[in-house]
Short mmCIF file of C-alpha atoms in Angstrom, two decimals:
data_model
loop_
_atom_site.label_atom_id
_atom_site.label_comp_id
_atom_site.label_asym_id
_atom_site.label_seq_id
_atom_site.Cartn_x
_atom_site.Cartn_y
_atom_site.Cartn_z
CA ASP A 28 14.40 33.22 -7.92
CA ALA A 29 16.84 30.37 -7.36
CA ASP A 30 19.85 30.30 -9.44
CA ASP A 31 20.49 28.30 -12.26
CA ASP A 32 22.84 25.48 -9.82
CA GLY A 33 19.60 24.46 -7.70
CA SER A 34 20.19 26.31 -4.11
CA THR A 35 17.79 27.80 -2.11
CA ALA A 36 15.56 31.23 -3.15
CA THR A 37 16.32 34.63 -1.12
CA GLY A 38 13.84 34.23 1.39
CA LEU A 39 13.10 30.38 1.41
CA GLY A 40 14.25 30.72 5.59
CA GLU A 41 11.20 32.37 6.55
CA ARG A 42 9.19 29.99 4.36
CA GLU A 43 10.91 27.05 6.56
CA ARG A 44 9.85 28.99 9.76
CA ARG A 45 6.11 29.87 8.66
CA GLY A 46 5.27 26.07 6.78
CA SER A 47 4.69 28.28 3.95
CA ALA A 48 1.51 27.63 1.40
CA VAL A 49 2.90 28.89 -1.76
CA LEU A 50 3.43 25.53 -3.48
CA LEU A 51 7.63 26.53 -4.82
CA HIS A 52 9.68 24.97 -8.36
CA LYS A 53 12.10 21.98 -7.85
CA LYS A 54 15.32 24.94 -8.03
CA GLU A 55 13.55 26.22 -4.77
CA THR A 56 13.16 23.04 -2.87
CA PRO A 57 15.46 20.92 -1.69
CA ALA A 58 16.94 18.11 -2.41
CA TRP A 59 15.41 15.80 0.87
CA ILE A 60 11.98 17.02 -1.01
CA ALA A 61 12.48 17.22 -4.41
CA ASP A 62 13.65 13.50 -5.41
CA ASN A 63 11.87 13.53 -8.97
CA PRO A 64 14.06 15.61 -11.79
CA TYR A 65 10.76 14.84 -13.73
CA ILE A 66 8.62 16.53 -10.98
CA LEU A 67 8.44 20.56 -11.37
CA HIS A 68 5.83 22.08 -10.09
CA GLY A 69 3.79 22.15 -7.05
CA TYR A 70 6.36 21.08 -3.84
CA ARG A 71 5.49 22.44 0.12
CA ALA A 72 8.30 24.61 1.79
CA PRO A 73 9.77 22.47 4.39
CA ARG A 74 7.76 22.27 7.63
CA PRO A 75 9.17 22.36 10.47
CA SER A 76 5.95 22.16 12.41
CA LEU A 77 3.85 19.20 13.08
CA ALA A 78 0.64 20.84 12.92
CA SER A 79 1.58 22.82 9.52
CA ALA A 80 2.07 19.91 7.32
CA LEU A 81 -0.99 18.23 8.94
CA ARG A 82 -2.54 21.39 7.41
CA SER A 83 -1.24 21.39 4.36
CA THR A 84 -3.29 17.54 3.34
CA CYS A 85 -5.91 20.15 2.79
CA ARG A 86 -4.33 21.52 0.54
CA LEU A 87 -3.52 20.31 -3.91
CA HIS A 88 -0.22 20.11 -4.41
CA ASN A 89 1.90 17.22 -6.63
CA GLU A 90 2.15 14.69 -3.18
CA SER A 91 -1.97 15.29 -2.61
CA TRP A 92 -2.52 12.26 -4.26
CA ASN A 93 0.43 9.96 -2.29
CA ILE A 94 -1.87 10.59 0.39
CA TRP A 95 -5.45 10.79 -0.19
CA THR A 96 -5.40 7.56 -1.87
CA HIS A 97 -3.88 5.85 0.91
CA ALA A 98 -5.30 7.59 3.82
CA ALA A 99 -8.75 6.09 2.19
CA MET A 100 -6.97 2.58 2.22
CA ALA A 101 -6.56 2.75 5.99
CA ALA A 102 -9.80 3.98 6.75
CA GLY A 103 -11.14 0.91 4.55
CA CYS A 104 -9.29 -1.63 5.83
CA GLY A 105 -9.48 -0.29 9.49
CA LEU A 106 -13.47 0.39 9.26
CA SER A 107 -13.83 -3.26 8.41
CA ALA A 108 -11.89 -4.02 10.91
CA TRP A 109 -14.30 -2.57 13.24
CA ARG A 110 -17.37 -4.05 11.63
CA ARG A 111 -16.38 -7.01 12.54
CA TRP A 112 -15.20 -6.95 15.57
CA PHE A 113 -17.45 -4.51 17.24
CA GLY A 114 -20.12 -4.08 14.19
CA LEU A 115 -21.51 -0.70 12.29
CA PRO A 116 -24.95 1.70 13.61
CA ALA A 117 -28.10 0.85 11.35
CA TRP A 118 -27.66 4.21 10.57
CA LEU A 119 -23.83 4.11 8.13
CA PRO A 120 -24.80 4.06 4.58
CA LEU A 121 -22.05 1.45 4.34
CA HIS A 122 -22.91 -1.47 2.93
CA TRP A 123 -22.22 0.21 -0.63
CA LEU A 124 -18.75 -0.16 0.20
CA PHE A 125 -18.58 -3.95 2.01
CA GLY A 126 -22.19 -5.03 0.60
CA ARG A 127 -23.84 -8.16 1.90
CA VAL A 128 -23.44 -12.27 1.76
CA GLY A 129 -26.45 -13.90 3.14
CA GLY A 130 -26.35 -16.85 4.26
CA LYS A 131 -26.95 -19.41 7.02
CA GLY A 132 -26.47 -18.49 10.53
CA GLY A 133 -24.07 -14.99 11.94
CA ASP A 134 -20.82 -16.51 10.94
CA VAL A 135 -21.34 -16.07 7.32
CA PRO A 136 -18.44 -13.60 5.50
CA ARG A 137 -19.94 -10.72 4.35
CA GLY A 138 -18.41 -8.06 1.88
CA PRO A 139 -14.77 -7.34 0.00
CA LEU A 140 -12.89 -6.78 3.43
CA SER A 141 -14.26 -9.37 6.44
CA ARG A 142 -13.81 -11.63 8.25
CA GLY A 143 -12.22 -14.97 9.13
CA PRO A 144 -8.03 -14.71 8.50
CA HIS A 145 -7.38 -12.24 6.82
CA GLU A 146 -8.31 -10.22 9.53
CA LEU A 147 -4.23 -10.66 9.40
CA ALA A 148 -4.57 -8.45 6.06
CA LEU A 149 -6.67 -6.58 7.46
CA VAL A 150 -4.46 -5.83 9.92
CA GLY A 151 -1.46 -5.21 7.77
CA TRP A 152 -2.19 -3.79 5.27
CA GLY A 153 -4.23 -0.69 7.01
CA LEU A 154 -0.95 -0.75 8.54
CA CYS A 155 0.97 -0.56 5.26
CA PHE A 156 -1.17 2.39 4.05
CA ALA A 157 -1.72 4.38 7.69
CA THR A 158 1.99 4.53 7.73
CA SER A 159 2.39 5.74 3.87
CA ALA A 160 -0.03 8.34 4.03
CA THR A 161 1.75 9.08 7.30
CA ALA A 162 5.29 9.22 5.49
CA HIS A 163 4.11 11.84 2.90
CA THR A 164 2.39 13.47 5.27
CA LEU A 165 5.53 14.23 6.43
CA ALA A 166 8.35 14.51 3.98
CA SER A 167 8.07 17.40 3.94
CA HIS A 168 8.24 18.34 8.22
CA SER A 169 12.16 17.86 7.49
CA ASP A 170 15.17 16.37 6.42
CA ARG A 171 15.69 13.11 9.41
CA VAL A 172 11.63 13.06 10.14
CA SER A 173 10.90 12.01 5.50
CA THR A 174 14.25 9.75 5.86
CA ILE A 175 12.50 7.50 9.29
CA MET A 176 8.86 8.34 8.17
CA PHE A 177 10.30 6.56 4.32
CA ALA A 178 12.18 4.32 5.80
CA LEU A 179 9.00 2.74 7.74
CA ASP A 180 6.66 2.90 4.79
CA ARG A 181 9.49 1.24 2.74
CA ALA A 182 8.86 -2.03 6.09
CA SER A 183 5.35 -1.82 5.88
CA ILE A 184 5.14 -2.82 2.41
CA ALA A 185 7.32 -6.12 4.05
CA ILE A 186 4.26 -6.80 6.68
CA GLY A 187 1.52 -6.06 4.76
CA THR A 188 2.75 -8.96 2.11
CA MET A 189 3.53 -10.95 5.07
CA SER A 190 -0.12 -10.13 6.13
CA CYS A 191 -1.33 -11.91 3.72
CA GLN A 192 1.13 -14.33 3.09
CA LEU A 193 -0.33 -15.41 6.36
CA ALA A 194 -3.64 -16.16 5.82
CA GLY A 195 -3.51 -17.29 2.74
CA GLY A 196 -1.22 -20.38 4.47
CA THR A 197 -3.78 -20.20 7.81
CA LEU A 198 -6.87 -20.39 5.08
CA THR A 199 -4.43 -22.95 2.81
CA PHE A 200 -2.72 -25.75 4.64
CA LYS A 201 -4.97 -28.25 6.63
CA THR A 202 -2.00 -30.16 8.24
CA PRO A 203 -0.86 -29.04 11.26
CA TRP A 204 3.49 -28.58 10.74
CA ILE A 205 2.87 -27.97 7.07
CA ARG A 206 0.75 -24.22 7.98
CA ARG A 207 3.67 -23.78 11.18
CA ALA A 208 5.84 -23.97 8.28
CA PHE A 209 5.39 -21.72 5.86
CA LEU A 210 3.50 -19.55 8.56
CA ALA A 211 6.64 -19.52 10.09
CA ALA A 212 9.03 -18.71 6.96
CA SER A 213 6.70 -16.31 5.86
CA LEU A 214 6.77 -14.29 10.05
CA LEU A 215 10.74 -14.77 8.48
CA MET A 216 11.05 -13.64 5.72
CA GLY A 217 9.12 -10.47 5.75
CA ALA A 218 11.07 -9.68 9.29
CA THR A 219 14.02 -10.29 6.76
CA THR A 220 12.68 -7.91 3.95
CA ALA A 221 11.65 -5.26 6.67
CA THR A 222 15.05 -4.46 8.10
CA ALA A 223 16.65 -4.98 4.82
CA VAL A 224 14.20 -2.02 2.73
CA ALA A 225 13.92 -0.62 5.58
CA THR A 226 18.16 0.66 5.85
CA ALA A 227 19.06 0.85 2.17
CA GLY A 228 19.82 3.46 0.78
CA GLY A 229 22.55 5.68 1.82
CA GLU A 230 26.34 6.38 0.71
CA ASP A 231 27.23 2.93 2.24
CA GLU A 232 25.24 1.03 0.07
CA THR A 233 27.32 -1.26 -2.21
CA PRO A 234 25.55 -2.97 -4.76
CA ALA A 235 25.70 -6.18 -3.63
CA ARG A 236 23.71 -5.03 -0.19
CA LYS A 237 21.41 -3.97 -3.07
CA ARG A 238 21.53 -7.62 -4.62
CA LEU A 239 20.44 -9.06 -1.61
CA ILE A 240 16.89 -6.92 -1.37
CA VAL A 241 16.06 -7.64 -4.06
CA LEU A 242 16.23 -10.85 -4.31
CA ALA A 243 15.11 -10.49 -0.88
CA LEU A 244 11.42 -8.97 -2.28
CA LEU A 245 11.29 -11.07 -5.21
CA LEU A 246 11.84 -14.57 -2.67
CA GLN A 247 8.73 -12.74 -0.67
CA GLY A 248 6.87 -12.69 -3.16
CA VAL A 249 7.33 -15.77 -4.55
CA LEU A 250 6.48 -16.83 -1.40
CA SER A 251 2.92 -15.46 -1.46
CA PHE A 252 1.93 -16.81 -4.51
CA VAL A 253 2.03 -20.86 -2.73
CA PRO A 254 -0.79 -20.65 -1.43
CA PRO A 255 -2.51 -19.49 -3.94
CA VAL A 256 -0.85 -22.09 -6.14
CA VAL A 257 -1.78 -24.78 -4.11
CA GLU A 258 -5.21 -24.12 -3.67
CA ALA A 259 -6.38 -23.25 -6.79
CA ARG A 260 -4.39 -27.51 -7.59
CA ARG A 261 -6.01 -29.02 -5.01
CA HIS A 262 -9.67 -28.10 -4.35
CA PRO A 263 -12.03 -30.17 -5.83
CA ASP A 264 -14.37 -27.38 -6.59
CA ALA A 265 -13.68 -25.80 -10.06
CA ARG A 266 -15.89 -22.27 -9.16
CA VAL A 267 -13.12 -22.51 -5.95
CA ARG A 268 -10.56 -22.59 -8.28
CA ARG A 269 -11.57 -19.96 -10.63
CA LEU A 270 -12.18 -17.93 -7.83
CA VAL A 271 -8.59 -18.49 -6.24
CA VAL A 272 -6.25 -17.81 -9.64
CA LEU A 273 -8.62 -15.10 -11.01
CA TYR A 274 -8.62 -12.97 -7.50
CA SER A 275 -4.16 -13.66 -7.20
CA LEU A 276 -3.44 -13.24 -11.45
CA LEU A 277 -5.85 -9.62 -10.77
CA SER A 278 -3.75 -8.86 -7.08
CA ALA A 279 -0.05 -9.48 -9.24
CA SER A 280 -1.34 -7.55 -12.00
CA CYS A 281 -2.41 -4.28 -10.38
CA SER A 282 1.17 -4.35 -8.00
CA LEU A 283 3.03 -4.93 -11.42
CA ILE A 284 1.52 -1.86 -13.21
CA GLY A 285 1.91 0.42 -10.09
CA ALA A 286 5.56 -0.76 -10.21
CA ALA A 287 6.24 -0.36 -14.75
CA PHE A 288 4.45 3.22 -13.49
CA TYR A 289 7.24 3.79 -10.54
CA GLY A 290 9.98 2.07 -11.56
CA LEU A 291 9.90 4.00 -14.96
CA HIS A 292 8.74 8.06 -13.60
CA PHE A 293 5.49 7.84 -16.50
CA PRO A 294 4.48 9.74 -18.05
CA GLU A 295 6.33 12.74 -16.25
CA ARG A 296 9.22 11.15 -17.99
CA PHE A 297 8.76 12.00 -21.20
CA TRP A 298 6.68 15.51 -20.56
CA PRO A 299 8.16 17.29 -17.65
CA GLY A 300 6.64 19.35 -15.34
CA LYS A 301 2.99 18.66 -17.39
CA PHE A 302 2.03 15.21 -14.50
CA ASP A 303 3.47 17.13 -11.45
CA TYR A 304 0.33 16.31 -8.96
CA PHE A 305 -1.07 12.83 -11.04
CA SER A 306 2.68 10.93 -11.41
CA GLY A 307 4.08 7.98 -12.04
CA HIS A 308 4.13 7.44 -7.96
CA THR A 309 0.22 8.36 -7.94
CA HIS A 310 -0.08 6.13 -10.40
CA MET A 311 1.25 3.23 -8.18
CA HIS A 312 -0.62 4.19 -5.30
CA LEU A 313 -3.60 3.67 -7.58
CA TRP A 314 -2.38 0.66 -7.86
CA THR A 315 -0.56 -0.81 -4.87
CA ALA A 316 -4.02 0.17 -3.42
CA ALA A 317 -6.17 -2.02 -5.73
CA SER A 318 -3.55 -5.02 -6.31
CA ALA A 319 -4.33 -5.01 -2.57
CA TYR A 320 -8.49 -4.26 -2.23
CA PHE A 321 -8.53 -7.46 -4.66
CA GLY A 322 -6.17 -8.94 -2.05
CA ILE A 323 -8.54 -8.98 0.43
CA LYS A 324 -11.39 -9.47 -1.17
CA GLY A 325 -9.82 -13.01 -2.68
CA LEU A 326 -9.91 -13.58 0.63
CA SER A 327 -12.96 -13.26 1.49
CA GLN A 328 -13.93 -15.20 -0.77
CA TRP A 329 -11.74 -18.21 -0.62
CA ARG A 330 -13.10 -17.68 3.79
CA ARG A 331 -16.32 -17.95 2.27
CA HIS A 332 -16.05 -21.59 0.77
CA LYS A 333 -15.12 -22.85 4.09
CA PHE A 334 -17.91 -21.98 5.20
CA GLY A 335 -19.22 -24.12 2.53
CA VAL A 336 -21.57 -20.72 1.03
CA LEU A 337 -20.30 -21.67 -2.27
CA LYS A 338 -20.61 -24.55 -2.18
CA ALA A 339 -24.52 -24.53 -0.79
CA ARG A 340 -25.33 -22.17 -3.99
#
């Protein structure tokens, strides 16, 4: 067994070498894997091979839902983009997922994840979810690989947010110089935030730098609301204004709820060891997926009114 001071148990080195399928208690697990003090069970042993880490996705552990939820969203974004560019065979029953929208002509968008400028959002969030699923899959590979992958994971969140800003700005601003200025500001803010969060952490992290990172994240979040606020204020069709407000509020609410679960370590903070397989981090993954879904669906509906589908109805 592990010592009370948290040192690894006898025989862990052999488990590391083989990528043991045995799940570990927190006291048996290296600190770079067991970073949540309220999750006590269900840790994978360190897996020094890529194949062993990939095989671990096929069994239940305390990272399973983190991997599966974002892998599913990455697949959804990828299939939607593929459907837009290349189409899907008729025998593949995906209409229950993507839906159909009737209309004249072949260029009318279809479904919640569909075509238009929001393809930027599909690509951005697809990359974000794929990076997240990969990072959690390789979290038990080694300390170095885990550090690198979670740095990329944090950066991909900023890129996903930026992709929605670019899509919204493209749909909203008709004046060329205003549109170019907003897209340039989104690119600059996205690149700055991605770099800041990717390099966050470490022993040399100062309070001032932490404040700058928080400020960058807040500014990027505020910038995301500029296109829907402008559209909701100026569009002549009340239905379109309600649509933009509805999906913006749904997306923002899901993001805030997920952030609260993650930041408060709820519910595992109050019942340590009882929610090891469905912790606050897992709730955050689910709410982030919902936020992205509503954001992309809103962009799809927003795109539809550009084709006159909503006006025709």
